[in-house]
Short mmCIF file of C-alpha atoms in Angstrom, two decimals:
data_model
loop_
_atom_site.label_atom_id
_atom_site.label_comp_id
_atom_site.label_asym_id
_atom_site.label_seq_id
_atom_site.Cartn_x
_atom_site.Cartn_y
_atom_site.Cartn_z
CA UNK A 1 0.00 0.00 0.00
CA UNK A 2 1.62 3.36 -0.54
CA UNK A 3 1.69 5.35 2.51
CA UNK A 4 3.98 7.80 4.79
CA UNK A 5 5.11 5.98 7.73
CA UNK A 6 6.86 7.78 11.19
CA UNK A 7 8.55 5.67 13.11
CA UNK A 8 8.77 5.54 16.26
CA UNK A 9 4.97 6.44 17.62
CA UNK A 10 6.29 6.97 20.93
CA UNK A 11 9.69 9.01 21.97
CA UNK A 12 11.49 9.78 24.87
CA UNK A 13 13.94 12.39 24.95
CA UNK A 14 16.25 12.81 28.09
CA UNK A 15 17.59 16.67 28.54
CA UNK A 16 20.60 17.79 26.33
CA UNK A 17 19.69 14.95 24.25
CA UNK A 18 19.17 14.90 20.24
CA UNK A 19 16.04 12.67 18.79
CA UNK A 20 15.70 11.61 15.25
CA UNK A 21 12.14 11.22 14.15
CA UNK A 22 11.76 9.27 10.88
CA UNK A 23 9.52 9.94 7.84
CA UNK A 24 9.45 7.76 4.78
CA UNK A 25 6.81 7.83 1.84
CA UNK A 26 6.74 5.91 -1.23
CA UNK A 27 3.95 8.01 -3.42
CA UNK A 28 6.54 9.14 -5.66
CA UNK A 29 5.71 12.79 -4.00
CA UNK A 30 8.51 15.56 -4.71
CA UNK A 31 7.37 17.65 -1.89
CA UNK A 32 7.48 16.83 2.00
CA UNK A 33 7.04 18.81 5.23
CA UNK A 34 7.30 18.10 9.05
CA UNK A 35 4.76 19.86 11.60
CA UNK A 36 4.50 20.40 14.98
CA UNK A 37 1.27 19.97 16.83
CA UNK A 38 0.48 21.26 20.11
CA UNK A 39 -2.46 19.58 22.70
CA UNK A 40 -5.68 21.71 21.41
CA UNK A 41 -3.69 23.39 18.52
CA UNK A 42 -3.51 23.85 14.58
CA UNK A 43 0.04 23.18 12.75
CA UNK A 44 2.56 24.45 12.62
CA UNK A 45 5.23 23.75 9.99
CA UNK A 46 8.84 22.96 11.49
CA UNK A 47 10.89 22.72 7.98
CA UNK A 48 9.41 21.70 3.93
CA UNK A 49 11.39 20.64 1.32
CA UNK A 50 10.19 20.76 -2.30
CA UNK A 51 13.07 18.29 -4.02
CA UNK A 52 15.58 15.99 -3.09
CA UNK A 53 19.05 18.11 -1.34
CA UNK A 54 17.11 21.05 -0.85
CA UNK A 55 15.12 22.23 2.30
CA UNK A 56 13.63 25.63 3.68
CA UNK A 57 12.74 26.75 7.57
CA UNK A 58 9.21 26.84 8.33
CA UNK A 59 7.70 29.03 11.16
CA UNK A 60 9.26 27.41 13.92
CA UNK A 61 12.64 26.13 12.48
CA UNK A 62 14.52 26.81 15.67
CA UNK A 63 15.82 23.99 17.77
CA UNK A 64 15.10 21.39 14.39
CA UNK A 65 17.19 20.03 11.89
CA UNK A 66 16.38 17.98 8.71
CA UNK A 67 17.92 16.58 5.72
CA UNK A 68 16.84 15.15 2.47
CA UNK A 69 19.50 13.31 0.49
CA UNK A 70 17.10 10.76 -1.16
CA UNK A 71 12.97 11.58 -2.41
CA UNK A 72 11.54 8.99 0.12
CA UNK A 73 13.28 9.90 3.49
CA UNK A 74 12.64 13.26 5.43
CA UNK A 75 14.34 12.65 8.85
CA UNK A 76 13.60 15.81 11.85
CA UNK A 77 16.42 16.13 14.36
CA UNK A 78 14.80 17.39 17.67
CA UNK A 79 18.18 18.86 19.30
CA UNK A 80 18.91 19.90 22.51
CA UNK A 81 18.47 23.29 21.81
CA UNK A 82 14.65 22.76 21.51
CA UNK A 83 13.51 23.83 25.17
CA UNK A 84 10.13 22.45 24.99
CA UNK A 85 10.01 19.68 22.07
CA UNK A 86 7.31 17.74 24.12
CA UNK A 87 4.47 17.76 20.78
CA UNK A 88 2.66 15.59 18.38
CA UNK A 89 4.74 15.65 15.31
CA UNK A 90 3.52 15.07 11.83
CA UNK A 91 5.47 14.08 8.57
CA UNK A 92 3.64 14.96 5.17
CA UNK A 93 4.23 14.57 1.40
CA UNK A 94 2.63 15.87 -1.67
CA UNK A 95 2.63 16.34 -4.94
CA UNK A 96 4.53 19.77 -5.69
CA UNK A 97 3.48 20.41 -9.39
CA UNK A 98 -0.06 20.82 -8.49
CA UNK A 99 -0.19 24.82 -7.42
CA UNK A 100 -3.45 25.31 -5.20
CA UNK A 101 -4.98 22.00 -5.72
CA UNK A 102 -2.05 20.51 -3.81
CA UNK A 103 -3.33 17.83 -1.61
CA UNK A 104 -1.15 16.96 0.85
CA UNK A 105 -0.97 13.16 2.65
CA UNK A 106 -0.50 12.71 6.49
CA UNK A 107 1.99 10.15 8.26
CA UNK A 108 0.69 9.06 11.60
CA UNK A 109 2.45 11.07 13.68
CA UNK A 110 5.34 10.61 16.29
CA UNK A 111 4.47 11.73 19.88
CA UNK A 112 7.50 13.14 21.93
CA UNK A 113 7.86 13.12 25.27
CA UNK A 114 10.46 14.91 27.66
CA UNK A 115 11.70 12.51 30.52
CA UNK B 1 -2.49 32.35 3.36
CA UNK B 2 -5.74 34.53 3.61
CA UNK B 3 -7.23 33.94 6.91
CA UNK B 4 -10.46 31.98 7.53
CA UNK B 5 -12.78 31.72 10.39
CA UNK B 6 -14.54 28.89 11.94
CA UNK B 7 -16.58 28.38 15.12
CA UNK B 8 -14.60 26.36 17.61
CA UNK B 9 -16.95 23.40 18.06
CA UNK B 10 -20.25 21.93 16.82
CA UNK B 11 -22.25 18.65 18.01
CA UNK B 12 -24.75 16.88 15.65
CA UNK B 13 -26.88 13.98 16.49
CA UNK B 14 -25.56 10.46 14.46
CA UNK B 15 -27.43 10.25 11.27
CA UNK B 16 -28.65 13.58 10.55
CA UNK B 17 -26.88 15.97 8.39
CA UNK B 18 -23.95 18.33 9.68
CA UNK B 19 -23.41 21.72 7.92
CA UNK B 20 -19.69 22.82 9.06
CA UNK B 21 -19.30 27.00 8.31
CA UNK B 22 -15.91 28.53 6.97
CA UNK B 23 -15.62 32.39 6.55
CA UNK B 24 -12.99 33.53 4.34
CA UNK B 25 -13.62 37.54 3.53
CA UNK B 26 -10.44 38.15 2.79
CA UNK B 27 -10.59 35.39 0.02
CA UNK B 28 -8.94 36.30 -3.74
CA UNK B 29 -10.41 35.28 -6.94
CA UNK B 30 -7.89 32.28 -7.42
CA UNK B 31 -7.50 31.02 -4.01
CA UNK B 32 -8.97 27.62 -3.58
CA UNK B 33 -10.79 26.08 -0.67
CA UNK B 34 -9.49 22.72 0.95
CA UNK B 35 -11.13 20.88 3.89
CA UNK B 36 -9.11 18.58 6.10
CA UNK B 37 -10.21 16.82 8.95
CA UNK B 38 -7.89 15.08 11.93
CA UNK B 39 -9.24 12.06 13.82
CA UNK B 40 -8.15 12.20 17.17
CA UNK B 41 -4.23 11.11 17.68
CA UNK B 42 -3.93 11.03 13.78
CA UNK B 43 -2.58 12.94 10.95
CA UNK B 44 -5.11 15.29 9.02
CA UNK B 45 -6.52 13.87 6.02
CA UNK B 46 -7.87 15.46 2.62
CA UNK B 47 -11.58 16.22 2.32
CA UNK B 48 -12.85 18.36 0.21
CA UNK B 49 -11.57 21.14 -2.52
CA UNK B 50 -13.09 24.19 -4.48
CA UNK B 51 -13.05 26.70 -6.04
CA UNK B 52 -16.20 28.50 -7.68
CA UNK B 53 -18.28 25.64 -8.03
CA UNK B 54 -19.98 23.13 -5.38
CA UNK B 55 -18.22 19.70 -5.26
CA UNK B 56 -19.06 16.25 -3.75
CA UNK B 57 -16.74 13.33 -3.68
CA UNK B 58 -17.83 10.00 -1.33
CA UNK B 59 -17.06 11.86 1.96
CA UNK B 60 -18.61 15.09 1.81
CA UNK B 61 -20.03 17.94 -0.23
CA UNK B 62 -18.51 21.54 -0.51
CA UNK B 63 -20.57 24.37 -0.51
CA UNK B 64 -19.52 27.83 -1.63
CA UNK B 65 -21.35 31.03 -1.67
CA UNK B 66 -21.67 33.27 -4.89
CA UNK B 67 -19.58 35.57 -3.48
CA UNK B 68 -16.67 32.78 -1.81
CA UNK B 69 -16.61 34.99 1.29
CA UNK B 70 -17.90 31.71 2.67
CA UNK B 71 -17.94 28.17 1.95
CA UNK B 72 -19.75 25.46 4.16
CA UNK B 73 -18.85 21.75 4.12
CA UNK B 74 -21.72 19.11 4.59
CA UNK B 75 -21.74 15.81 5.75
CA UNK B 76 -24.65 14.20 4.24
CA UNK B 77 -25.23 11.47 6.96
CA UNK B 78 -22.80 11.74 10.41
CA UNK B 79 -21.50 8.58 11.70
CA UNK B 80 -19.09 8.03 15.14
CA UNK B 81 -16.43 8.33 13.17
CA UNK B 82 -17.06 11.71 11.39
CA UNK B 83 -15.73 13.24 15.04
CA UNK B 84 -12.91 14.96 13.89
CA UNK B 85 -11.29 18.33 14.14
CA UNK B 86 -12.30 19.82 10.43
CA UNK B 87 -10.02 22.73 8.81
CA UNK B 88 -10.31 24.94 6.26
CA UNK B 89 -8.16 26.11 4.65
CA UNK B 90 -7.20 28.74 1.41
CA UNK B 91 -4.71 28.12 -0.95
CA UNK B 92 -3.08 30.30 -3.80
CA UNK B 93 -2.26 29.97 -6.93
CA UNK B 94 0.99 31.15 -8.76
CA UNK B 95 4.08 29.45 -6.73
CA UNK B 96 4.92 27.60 -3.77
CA UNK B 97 2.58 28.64 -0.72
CA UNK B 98 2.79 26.68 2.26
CA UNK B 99 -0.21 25.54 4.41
CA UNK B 100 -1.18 27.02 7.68
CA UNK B 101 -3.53 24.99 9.86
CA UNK B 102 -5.88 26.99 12.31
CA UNK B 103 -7.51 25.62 15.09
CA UNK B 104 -10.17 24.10 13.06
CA UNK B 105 -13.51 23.39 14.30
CA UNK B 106 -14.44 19.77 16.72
CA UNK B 107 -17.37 17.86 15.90
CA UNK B 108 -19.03 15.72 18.32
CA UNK B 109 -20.83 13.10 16.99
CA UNK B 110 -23.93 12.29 19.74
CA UNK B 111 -25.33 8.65 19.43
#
């Protein structure tokens, strides 16, 4: 079935510690985009990255690192510089040629939480 | 993105109809309207999109005034699992725009 996984659901991060969330699609989509979710909140949108090697900060960059060195993998680094990563997180994908119709596609989401 | 209001939660009885309001004043001639829904502890997933014209695909209907200041998505026949968090949301045309999420509106879904 193609999909977006996140691995893990569940993550602990102890203080000063980096995390690695992990996103991987296979819907042959160009475009994909991690968000942050707050209990009660909208999105809001940590880093997207439109092709392969190439990445731009979203609203709330800070604290988050990414790469994208092949089309199906979008990892999120949650460093230690992020004071308060405790959030549901939330790997997309879609297809970028599509303008304002873009539809985007949801993983499952990765809930981290501080120990 | 143009901003777009919607109430912060709505309850409809399972079975009838549900009529979920979007206000979008600000709207421009090209932007179009998606609807996204997220069940709880899940990602959002696509509903609904429009532009000028009403649409209906096998989840909902989309329902947009003459003048798109407003748009209103329907849910023909609520079930337990319609309770969601529904956004809407406007999107431009001409070059990359990203999405912004609101708050979105909760539907309770009462047996």
């Amino acid at each position: 079935d193609g999909g977006i996984t996140q691995s893990p659901k569940y993550l602990f991060r102890k203080e000063g510690q980096n995390v690695t969330l992990s996103c991987e699609q296979n819907l042959n989509h160009d475009a994909m985009y991690w968000y942050r979710q707050d209990p009660g909140q909208g999105l809001r949108l940590i880093y997207y990255s439109q092709i392969v090697n190439d990445f731009q900060k979203g609203d709330i960059a800070e604290g988050y690192s990414v790469s994208r060195e092949k089309k199906e993998s979008f990892p999120l680094t949650v460093t230690s510089a992020q004071k308060n990563p405790t959030a549901f997180y939330l790997c997309a994908s879609s297809t970028y040629d599509r303008g304002a119709q873009e539809t985007q596609y949801f993983g499952p989401g990765t809930r981290l939480l501080v120990l | 993105d143009a901003k777009t209001t919607q109430p912060n939660s709505m309850e409809s009885n399972e079975e009838e109809p549900v009529h979920l309001p979007c206000n979008h004043s600000t709207i421009s001639g090209t932007d179009y309207i998606h609807w996204y829904r997220q069940l709880p502890s899940q990602g959002p997933e696509y509903v609904i999109h429009g532009l000028t014209s009403n649409v209906n695909n096998r989840m909902a209907s989309l329902a947009i005034a003459e003048d798109r200041k407003s748009s209103t998505l329907i849910l023909h026949r609520a079930t337990l699992r319609d309770a969601a968090v529904y956004y809407c949301i406007l999107r431009h045309s001409g070059g990359y725009q990203k999405v912004t999420f609101g708050t979105g509106t909760k539907l309770q879904v009462i047996p």
